[in-house]
XYZ file of C-alpha atoms in Angstrom:
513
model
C -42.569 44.823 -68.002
C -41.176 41.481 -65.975
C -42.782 39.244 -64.050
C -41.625 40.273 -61.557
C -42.309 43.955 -61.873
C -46.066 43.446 -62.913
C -46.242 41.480 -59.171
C -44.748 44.421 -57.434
C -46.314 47.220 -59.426
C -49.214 47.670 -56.643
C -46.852 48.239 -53.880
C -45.357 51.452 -55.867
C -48.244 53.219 -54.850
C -47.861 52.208 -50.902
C -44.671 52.997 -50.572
C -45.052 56.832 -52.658
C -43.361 59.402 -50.863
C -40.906 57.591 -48.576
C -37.778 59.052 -48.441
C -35.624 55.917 -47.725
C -37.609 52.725 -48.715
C -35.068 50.573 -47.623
C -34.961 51.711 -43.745
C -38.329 50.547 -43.365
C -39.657 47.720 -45.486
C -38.485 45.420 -47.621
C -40.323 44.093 -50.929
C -37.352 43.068 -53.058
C -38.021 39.607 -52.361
C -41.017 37.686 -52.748
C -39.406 33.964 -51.873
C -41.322 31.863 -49.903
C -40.270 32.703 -46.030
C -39.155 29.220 -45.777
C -36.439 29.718 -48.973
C -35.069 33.245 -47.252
C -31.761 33.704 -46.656
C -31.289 33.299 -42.569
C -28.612 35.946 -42.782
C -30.188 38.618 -44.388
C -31.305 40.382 -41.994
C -34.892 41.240 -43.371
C -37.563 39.249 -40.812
C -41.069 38.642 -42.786
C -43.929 39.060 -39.878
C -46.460 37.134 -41.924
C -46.078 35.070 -45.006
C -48.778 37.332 -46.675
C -50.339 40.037 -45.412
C -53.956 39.112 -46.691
C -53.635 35.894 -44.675
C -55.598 35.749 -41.295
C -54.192 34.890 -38.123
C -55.026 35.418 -34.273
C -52.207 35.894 -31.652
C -53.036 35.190 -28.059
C -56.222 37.608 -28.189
C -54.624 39.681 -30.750
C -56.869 40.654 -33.821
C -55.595 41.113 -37.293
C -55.418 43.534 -39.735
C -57.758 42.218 -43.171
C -57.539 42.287 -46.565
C -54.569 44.967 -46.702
C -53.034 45.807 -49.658
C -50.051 44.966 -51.003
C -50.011 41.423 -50.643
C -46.172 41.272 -49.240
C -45.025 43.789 -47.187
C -41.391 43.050 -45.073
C -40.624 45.400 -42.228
C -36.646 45.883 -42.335
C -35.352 44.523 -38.650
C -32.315 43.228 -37.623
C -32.854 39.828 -36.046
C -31.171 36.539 -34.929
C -33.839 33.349 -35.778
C -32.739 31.762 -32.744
C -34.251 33.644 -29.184
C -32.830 31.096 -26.972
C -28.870 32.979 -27.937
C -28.197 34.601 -25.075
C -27.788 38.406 -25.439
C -26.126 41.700 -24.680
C -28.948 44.378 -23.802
C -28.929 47.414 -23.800
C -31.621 49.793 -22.373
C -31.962 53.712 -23.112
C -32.796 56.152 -20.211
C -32.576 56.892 -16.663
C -35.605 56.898 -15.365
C -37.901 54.943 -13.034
C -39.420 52.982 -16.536
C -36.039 52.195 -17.257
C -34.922 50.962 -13.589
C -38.419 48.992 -13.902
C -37.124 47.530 -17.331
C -33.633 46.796 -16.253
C -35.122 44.892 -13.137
C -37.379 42.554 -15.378
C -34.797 42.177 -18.407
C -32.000 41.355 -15.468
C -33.666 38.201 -14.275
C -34.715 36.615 -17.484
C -32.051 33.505 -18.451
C -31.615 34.755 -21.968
C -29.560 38.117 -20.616
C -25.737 37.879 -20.615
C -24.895 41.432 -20.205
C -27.112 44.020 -19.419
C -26.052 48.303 -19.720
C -27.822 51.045 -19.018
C -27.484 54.195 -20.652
C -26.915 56.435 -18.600
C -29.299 54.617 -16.430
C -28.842 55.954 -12.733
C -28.045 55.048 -9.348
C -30.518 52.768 -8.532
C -29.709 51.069 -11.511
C -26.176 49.783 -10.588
C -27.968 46.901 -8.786
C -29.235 45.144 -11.367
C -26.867 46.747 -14.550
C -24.140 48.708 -15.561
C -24.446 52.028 -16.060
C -22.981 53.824 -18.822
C -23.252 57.834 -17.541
C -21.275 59.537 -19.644
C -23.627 58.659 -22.286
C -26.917 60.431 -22.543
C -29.974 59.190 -24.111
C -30.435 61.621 -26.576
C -26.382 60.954 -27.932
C -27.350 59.042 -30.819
C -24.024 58.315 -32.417
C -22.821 57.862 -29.150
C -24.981 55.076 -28.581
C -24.395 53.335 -31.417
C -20.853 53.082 -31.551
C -21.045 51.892 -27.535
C -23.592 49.061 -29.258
C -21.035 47.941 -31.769
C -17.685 48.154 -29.394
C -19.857 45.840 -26.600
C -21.199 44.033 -28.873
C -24.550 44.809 -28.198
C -27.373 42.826 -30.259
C -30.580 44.431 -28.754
C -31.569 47.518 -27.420
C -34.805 48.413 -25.746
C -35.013 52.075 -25.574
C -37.305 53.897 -23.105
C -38.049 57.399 -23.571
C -39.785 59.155 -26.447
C -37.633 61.933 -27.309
C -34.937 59.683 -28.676
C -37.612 57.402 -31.039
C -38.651 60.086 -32.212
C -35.118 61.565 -32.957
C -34.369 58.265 -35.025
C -32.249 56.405 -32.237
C -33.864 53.049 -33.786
C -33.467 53.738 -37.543
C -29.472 54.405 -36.660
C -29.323 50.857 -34.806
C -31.175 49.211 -37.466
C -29.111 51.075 -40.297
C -25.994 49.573 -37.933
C -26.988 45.950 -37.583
C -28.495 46.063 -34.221
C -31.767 44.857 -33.032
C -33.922 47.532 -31.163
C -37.470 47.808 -29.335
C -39.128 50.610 -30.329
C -40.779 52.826 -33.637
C -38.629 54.045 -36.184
C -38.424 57.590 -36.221
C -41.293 57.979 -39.057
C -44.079 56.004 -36.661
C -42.663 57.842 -33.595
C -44.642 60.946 -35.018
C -47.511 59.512 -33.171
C -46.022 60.964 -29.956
C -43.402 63.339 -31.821
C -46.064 65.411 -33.145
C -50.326 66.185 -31.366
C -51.192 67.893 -34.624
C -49.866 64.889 -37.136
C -50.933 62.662 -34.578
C -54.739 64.674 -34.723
C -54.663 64.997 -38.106
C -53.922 61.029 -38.954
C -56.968 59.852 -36.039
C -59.055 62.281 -38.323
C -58.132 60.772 -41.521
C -58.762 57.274 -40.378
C -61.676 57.699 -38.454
C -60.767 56.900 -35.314
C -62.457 58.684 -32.201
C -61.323 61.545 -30.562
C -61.962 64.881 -29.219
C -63.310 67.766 -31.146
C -59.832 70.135 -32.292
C -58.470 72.736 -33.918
C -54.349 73.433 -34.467
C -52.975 77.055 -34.309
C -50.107 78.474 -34.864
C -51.487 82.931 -34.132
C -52.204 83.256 -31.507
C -54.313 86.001 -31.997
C -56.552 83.388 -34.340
C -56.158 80.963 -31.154
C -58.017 83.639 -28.728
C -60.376 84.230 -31.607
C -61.534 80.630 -31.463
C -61.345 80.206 -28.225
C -64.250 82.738 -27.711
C -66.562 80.923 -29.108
C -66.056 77.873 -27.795
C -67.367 76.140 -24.339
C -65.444 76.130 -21.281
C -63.634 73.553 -20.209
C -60.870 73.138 -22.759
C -57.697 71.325 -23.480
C -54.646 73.192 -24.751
C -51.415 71.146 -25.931
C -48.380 71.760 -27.107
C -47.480 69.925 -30.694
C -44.308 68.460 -29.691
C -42.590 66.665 -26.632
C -42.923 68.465 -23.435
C -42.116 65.992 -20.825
C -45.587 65.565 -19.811
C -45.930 69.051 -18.709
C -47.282 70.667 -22.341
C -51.119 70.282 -21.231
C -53.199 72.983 -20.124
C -56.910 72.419 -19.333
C -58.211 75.660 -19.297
C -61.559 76.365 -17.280
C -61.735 79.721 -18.277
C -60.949 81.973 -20.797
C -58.639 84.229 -18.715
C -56.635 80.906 -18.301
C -57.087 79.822 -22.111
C -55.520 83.161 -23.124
C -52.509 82.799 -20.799
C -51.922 79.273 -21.985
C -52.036 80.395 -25.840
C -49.680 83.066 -24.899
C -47.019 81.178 -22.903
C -47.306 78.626 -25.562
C -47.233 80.355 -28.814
C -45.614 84.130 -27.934
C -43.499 83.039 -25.179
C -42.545 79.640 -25.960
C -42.270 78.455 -22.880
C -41.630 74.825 -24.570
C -39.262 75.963 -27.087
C -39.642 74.345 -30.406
C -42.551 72.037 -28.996
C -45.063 74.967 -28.824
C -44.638 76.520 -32.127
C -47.467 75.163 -32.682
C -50.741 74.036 -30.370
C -54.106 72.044 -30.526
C -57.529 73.200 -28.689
C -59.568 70.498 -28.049
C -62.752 69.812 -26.495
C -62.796 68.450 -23.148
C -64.012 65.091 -22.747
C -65.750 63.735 -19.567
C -65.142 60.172 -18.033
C -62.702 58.155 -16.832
C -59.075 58.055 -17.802
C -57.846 54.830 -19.138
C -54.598 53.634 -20.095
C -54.127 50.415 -22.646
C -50.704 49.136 -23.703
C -50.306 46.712 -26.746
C -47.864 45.194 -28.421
C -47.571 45.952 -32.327
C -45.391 44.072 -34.863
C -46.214 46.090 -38.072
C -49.719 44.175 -38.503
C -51.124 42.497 -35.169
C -51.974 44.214 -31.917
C -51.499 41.931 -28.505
C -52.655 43.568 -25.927
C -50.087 44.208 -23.077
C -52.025 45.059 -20.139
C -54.174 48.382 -18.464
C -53.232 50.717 -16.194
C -54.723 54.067 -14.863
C -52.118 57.181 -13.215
C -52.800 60.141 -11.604
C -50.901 63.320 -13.431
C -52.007 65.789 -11.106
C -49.417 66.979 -8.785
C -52.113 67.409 -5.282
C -55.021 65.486 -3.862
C -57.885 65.268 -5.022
C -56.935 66.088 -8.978
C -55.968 69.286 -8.333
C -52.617 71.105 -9.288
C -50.653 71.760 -12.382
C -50.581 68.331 -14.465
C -47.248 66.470 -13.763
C -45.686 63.250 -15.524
C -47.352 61.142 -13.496
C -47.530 61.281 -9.709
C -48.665 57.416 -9.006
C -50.512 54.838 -11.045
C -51.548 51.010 -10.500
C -52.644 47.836 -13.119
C -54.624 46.145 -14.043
C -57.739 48.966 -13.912
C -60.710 47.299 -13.567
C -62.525 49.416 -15.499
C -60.720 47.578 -18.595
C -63.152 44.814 -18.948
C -62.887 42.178 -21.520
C -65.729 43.558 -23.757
C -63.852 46.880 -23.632
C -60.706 45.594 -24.342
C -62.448 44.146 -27.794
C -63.930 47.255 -28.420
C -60.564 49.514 -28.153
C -58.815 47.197 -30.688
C -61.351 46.707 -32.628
C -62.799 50.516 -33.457
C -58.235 52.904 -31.504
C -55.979 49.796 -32.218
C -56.721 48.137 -35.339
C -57.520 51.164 -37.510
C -54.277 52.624 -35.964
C -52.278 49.773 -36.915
C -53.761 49.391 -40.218
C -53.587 53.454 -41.044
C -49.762 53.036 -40.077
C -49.405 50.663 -42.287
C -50.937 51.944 -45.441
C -49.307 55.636 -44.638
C -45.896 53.785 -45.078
C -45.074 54.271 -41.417
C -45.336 50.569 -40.053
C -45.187 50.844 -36.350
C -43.893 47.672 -34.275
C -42.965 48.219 -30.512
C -45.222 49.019 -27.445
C -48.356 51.286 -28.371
C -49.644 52.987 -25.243
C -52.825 54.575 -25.963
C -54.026 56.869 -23.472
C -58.003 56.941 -23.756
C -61.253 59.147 -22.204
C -64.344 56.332 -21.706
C -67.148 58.872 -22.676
C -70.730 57.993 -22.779
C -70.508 58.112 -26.549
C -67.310 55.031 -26.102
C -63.989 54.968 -25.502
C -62.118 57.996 -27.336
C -57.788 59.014 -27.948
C -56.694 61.384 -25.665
C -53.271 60.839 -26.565
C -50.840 58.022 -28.064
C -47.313 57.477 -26.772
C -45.119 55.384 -28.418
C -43.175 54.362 -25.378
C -43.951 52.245 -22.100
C -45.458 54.896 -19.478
C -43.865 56.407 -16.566
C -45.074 55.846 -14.142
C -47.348 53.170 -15.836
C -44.555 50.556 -16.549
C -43.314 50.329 -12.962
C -46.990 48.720 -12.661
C -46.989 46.546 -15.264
C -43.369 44.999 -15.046
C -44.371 43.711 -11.728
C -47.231 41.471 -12.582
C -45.808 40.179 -15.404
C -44.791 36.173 -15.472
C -43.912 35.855 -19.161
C -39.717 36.878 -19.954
C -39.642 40.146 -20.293
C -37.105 40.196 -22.387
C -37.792 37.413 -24.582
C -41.123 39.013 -25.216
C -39.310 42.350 -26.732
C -37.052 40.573 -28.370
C -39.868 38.995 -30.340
C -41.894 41.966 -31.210
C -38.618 43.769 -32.020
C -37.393 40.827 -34.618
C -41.012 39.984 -35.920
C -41.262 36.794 -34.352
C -44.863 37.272 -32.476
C -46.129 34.269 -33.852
C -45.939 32.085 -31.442
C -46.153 35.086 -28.881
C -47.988 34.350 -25.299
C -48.647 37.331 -22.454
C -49.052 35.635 -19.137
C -49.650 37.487 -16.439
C -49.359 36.218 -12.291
C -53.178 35.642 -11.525
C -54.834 38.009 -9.176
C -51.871 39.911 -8.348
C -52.423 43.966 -8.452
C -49.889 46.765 -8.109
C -49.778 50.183 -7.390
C -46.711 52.579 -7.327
C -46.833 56.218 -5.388
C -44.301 59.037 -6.546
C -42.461 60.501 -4.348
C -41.348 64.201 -5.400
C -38.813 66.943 -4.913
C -40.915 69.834 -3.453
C -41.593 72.572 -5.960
C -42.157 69.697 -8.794
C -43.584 70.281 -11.658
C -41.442 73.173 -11.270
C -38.521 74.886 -9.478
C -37.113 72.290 -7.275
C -33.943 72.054 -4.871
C -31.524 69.392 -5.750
C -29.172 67.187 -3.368
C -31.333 66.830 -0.367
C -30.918 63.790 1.847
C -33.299 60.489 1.502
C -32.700 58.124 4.480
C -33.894 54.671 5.326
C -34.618 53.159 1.749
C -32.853 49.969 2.348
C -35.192 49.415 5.694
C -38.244 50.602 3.139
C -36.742 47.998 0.251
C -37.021 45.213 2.850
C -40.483 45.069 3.222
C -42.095 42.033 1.350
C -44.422 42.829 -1.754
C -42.370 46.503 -2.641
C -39.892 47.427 -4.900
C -38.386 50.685 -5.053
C -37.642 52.179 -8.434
C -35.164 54.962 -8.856
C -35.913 57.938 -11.027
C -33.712 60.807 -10.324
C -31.445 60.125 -6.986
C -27.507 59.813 -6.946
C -24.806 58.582 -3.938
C -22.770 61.249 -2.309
C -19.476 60.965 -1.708
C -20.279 59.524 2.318
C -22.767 57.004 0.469
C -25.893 59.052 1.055
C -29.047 58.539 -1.693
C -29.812 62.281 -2.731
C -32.455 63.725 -5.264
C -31.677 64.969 -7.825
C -34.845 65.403 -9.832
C -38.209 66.322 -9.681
C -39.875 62.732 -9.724
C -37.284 60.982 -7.705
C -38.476 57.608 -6.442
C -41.455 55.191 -6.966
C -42.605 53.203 -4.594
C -44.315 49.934 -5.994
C -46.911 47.804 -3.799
C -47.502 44.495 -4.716
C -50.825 42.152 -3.822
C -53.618 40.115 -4.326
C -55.359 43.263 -4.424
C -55.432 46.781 -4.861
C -55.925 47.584 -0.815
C -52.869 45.183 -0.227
C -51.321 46.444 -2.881
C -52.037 50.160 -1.379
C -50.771 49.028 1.693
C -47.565 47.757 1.007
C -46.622 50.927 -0.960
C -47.550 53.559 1.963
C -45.887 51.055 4.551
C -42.753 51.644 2.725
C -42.977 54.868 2.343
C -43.720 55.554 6.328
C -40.373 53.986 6.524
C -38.490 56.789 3.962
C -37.374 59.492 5.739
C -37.260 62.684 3.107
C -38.495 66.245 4.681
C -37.722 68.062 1.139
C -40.410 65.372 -0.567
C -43.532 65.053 -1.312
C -45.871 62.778 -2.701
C -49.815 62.145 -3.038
C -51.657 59.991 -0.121
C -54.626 58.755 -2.701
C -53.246 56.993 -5.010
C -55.660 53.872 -6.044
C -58.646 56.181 -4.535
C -60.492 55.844 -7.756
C -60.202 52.467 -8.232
C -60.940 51.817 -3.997
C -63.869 53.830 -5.000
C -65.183 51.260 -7.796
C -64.870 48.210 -5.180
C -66.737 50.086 -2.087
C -68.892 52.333 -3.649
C -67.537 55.349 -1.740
C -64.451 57.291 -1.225
C-alpha cells in the first residue's frame, strides 16, 4: 500500500455507498490549498476539517472524520468578476431574489427562468423555459454564458437541477440532489433526525392504510398527517379527530390525492408552542445563521382553514432571541450539518428549518432546503450585505471571510393576497387595478407571484397566491401599516387575503390581541 493510499484509507469508509463520488466531493488531492491548481474547479472549504474556526456567529463542526474532505463546486477565486445570474422559478421568492441580486454591482446580466411578469422590471424573463426543464436549463446556462445560478424552488433541487450545472461547469446555489432529500423526502428526512438525535415529534411512516387507521386508534388526538414527498405546501393534515385522521389516510394513501408524494405518509404527534422559522447558511461544514422569520399557513383568520403555502409572514420574530439562536445550532443545526456530512450527503446552500418551541425546547417540524415563500420576501428586505455576493460565496466555498449585516431596527412584514377559492379551485384572469398607485407608497414593495399583462396592459391573476405585499419599518406596527395601506389602494374583488398578519407578534409587544 502507498503513501498515499494508507492517508486516504479512512475516507473509504465515509464515502461507502455513493453512487458517483466524484459529483460530490473530492479527496484525490491532499496539496496544501495554497499549491491547488486555481483552475480546477474543486474549492476546499477548510484546509482541514479537524481545524476550528468561527464565522460571524457561525459554530463549527469538531473533530470530524476524515481529515480532508473537498466538496466538488464550480467556482471563480475572484468574487469581484462581474457575473451572469441566473435565478430558477416564478414565484414571489424568486421576484424577491431577482430584486436583491439586480441591485448588487457584481451583476452584469440577470435571467429569470421563467420568472413572471413582475419580474420583467428588474430581469429578463426566459418563459418558455420551466423550472423543472432541467436540460433545458442548462444548455440556456452554457449558450448565455451563465456562471451562477441561484435556484429557488424545491422540486427542481431535489430533481438534481444543481448536480447537472455542476456536472456542466456552472456555479449554482443550492443542495445537490442527494442533500435535497431533506425536503424531497418526510420519512428519510424523519428517519435521519432519529438517527442523529436531533429533536422532533413523536412518528410513525405508513404505507396501508388499513395499518395507518390501526395506529391511529390508539393514539391521542390532535395529530399531524404528511405526505412523504413534495406537495406544494398543501400535503399537511392536522387531524383533530379520528373521523378526520381516517379521511386524510385515505385521500393520501388510497386515493392519492398527491400522486407519487403520498405513497407513502408520516403520523406524528402534535406539538404545542409557537412556530418558528430559522434560516442559515451552510457550506458543507459551518452554519451562519441567516435570519428568523415566522408565517401564517392558514388560509382564514384566526388560524383557521385548510393549511396553505403561506398566506403572510414578517422577520425578524422576536421570539428568536440570541440564547435561542445558540441553542438551535448548537443541539437542529450542527448535528444536521455534521450528520450530512458523515452520511456522504454534504449540504451547502440555505437551510430553512422550520421549528415548534415546546416546553421541553425547540423541536423540527420540518426542513426545507430552499429560501421560504413567503418567508424570503421578508428577509430580502432587511438585508444590507450583497445579496448576491453572499450566495456566490456559500455556493463556491468561500464563507471564510463571510459577514451577514443586516439594516438595524428595520422590521418587515408581507400579506398575501389570494385568488378566491385558494388552496383550491380558483378562477384565473381576473382584473387587479391600481398596483402602480399601491407600489408608490414609501416603505412597500410589491412582489409578484402568479399575475400576467393582458393584451390592453391589464395585471391579471393567474394563480392561487398572486401578490405579496411587503411593509417595511422601524417596527412591526409600521411595518403592518405600510403593507395594509397598500393594499387599501389594490383594487381586486376576486381576492382575498388575511387582515392579521403580525397579530402574534403585536400580541408579544402589548400583551393582548
Amino acid at each position: 500500500m502507498t503513501a498515499g493510499s494508507s492517508i486516504l484509507a479512512p475516507c473509504l469508509s465515509f464515502v461507502a455507498g455513493i453512487s458517483s463520488v466524484s459529483s460530490l466531493l473530492d479527496i484525490r488531492s491532499l496539496v496544501p490549498n495554497r499549491q491547488r491548481n486555481k483552475n480546477s474547479g474543486f474549492v476546499p472549504f477548510a484546509p482541514k476539517v479537524k481545524r476550528s474556526r468561527v464565522l460571524s456567529g457561525s459554530h463549527t463542526r469538531r473533530n470530524l472524520s476524515p481529515c480532508f474532505i473537498r466538496i466538488y463546486c464550480v467556482a471563480s477565486d475572484a468574487v469581484e468578476t462581474a457575473l451572469h445570474v441566473a435565478v430558477i422559478g416564478s414565484g414571489g421568492r424568486e421576484h424577491a431574489l431577482c430584486d436583491s441580486i439586480a441591485q448588487s454591482p457584481l451583476c452584469n446580466k440577470l435571467f429569470a427562468i421563467p420568472g413572471n411578469a413582475g419580474i420583467r422590471a428588474c430581469a429578463r424573463v426566459v418563459e418558455n423555459i420551466q423550472s423543472h426543464e432541467t436540460e433545458k436549463i442548462v444548455e440556456f446556462c452554457k449558450q448565455n454564458k451563465v456562471n451562477f445560478v441561484v435556484v429557488g424552488p424545491e422540486t427542481p433541487l431535489v430533481e438534481g437541477l444543481v448536480d447537472k450545472l455542476t456536472e456542466a461547469g456552472i456555479a449554482a446555489f443550492g443542495p445537490h440532489s442527494r442533500a435535497a432529500l431533506l425536503e424531497g423526502s418526510k420519512v428519510w428526512m424523519k428517519q435521519f433526525l432519529k438517527k442523529w438525535k436531533i429533536p422532533t415529534a413523536r412518528y410513525e411512516c405508513f404505507r396501508s392504510s388499513q395499518l395507518a387507521k390501526s395506529y391511529v386508534e390508539k393514539q391521542q388526538f390532535p395529530l399531524v398527517i404528511k405526505a412523504n414527498g413534495l406537495a406544494a405546501g398543501k400535503g399537511v393534515i392536522i387531524a383533530e379527530d379520528k373521523t378526520t385522521a381516517d379521511q386524510a389516510i385515505v385521500s393520501m394513501l388510497d386515493e392519492t390525492v398527491f400522486g407519487s408524494a403520498s405513497t407513502e405518509i408520516v403520523i406524528e404527534e402534535y406539538l404545542k408552542g409557537e412556530e418558528l422559522s430559522f434560516f442559515a447558511l451552510v457550506d458543507g461544514l459551518t452554519v451562519v445563521p441567516f435570519g428568523s422569520a415566522q408565517d401564517h399557513k392558514r388560509a382564514f383568520e384566526q388560524d383557521l382553514g385548510p393549511n396553505t403555502g403561506g398566506m403572510g409572514a414578517y422577520s425578524p420574530s422576536p421570539l428568536c432571541t440570541e440564547a435561542l439562536e445558540n441553542e438551535i445550532i448548537q443541539t437542529i443545526l450542527n448535528p444536521t450539518v455534521q450528520g450530512m456530512m458523515k452520511e456522504g450527503r454534504p449540504y451547502r446552500g440555505i437551510l430553512y428549518c422550520g421549528l415548534m418551541l415546546t416546553k421541553d425546547g425547540p423541536k423540527v417540524l420540518e426542513y426545507n432546503v430552499r429560501f421560504g415563500d413567503p418567508e424570503c420576501q421578508v428577509i430580502c428586505p432587511r438585508l444590507k450585505s450583497d445579496l448576491l455576493q453572499v450566495l456566490y460565496k456559500v455556493a463556491t466555498g468561500r464563507t471564510k471571510d463571510l459577514k451577514i449585516e443586516w439594516n438595524d431596527n428595520l422590521w418587515s412584514l408581507v400579506v398575501i393576497m389570494a385568488s378566491q377559492g385558494y388552496p383550491g379551485a380558483y378562477k384565473k384572469g381576473t382584473v387587479i387595478q391600481h398596483l402602480e398607485e399601491a407600489s408608490k407608497i414609501k416603505g412597500v414593495k410589491i412582489y409578484h407571484s402568479g399575475t400576467d399583462l393582458s393584451p390592453t396592459g391589464e395585471w391579471i391573476a393567474t394563480g392561487g397566491r398572486v401578490l405579496g405585499i411587503t411593509g417595511i419599518g422601524h417596527s412591526i406596527q409600521q411595518a403592518r401599516d405600510k403593507a395594509y395601506a397598500a393594499i387599501e389602494q389594490i383594487q381586486w374583488p376576486q381576492g382575498f387575503y388575511r387582515k392579521d398578519i403580525g397579530w402574534k407578534c403585536l400580541n408579544l409587544e402589548t400583551g393582548s390581541r
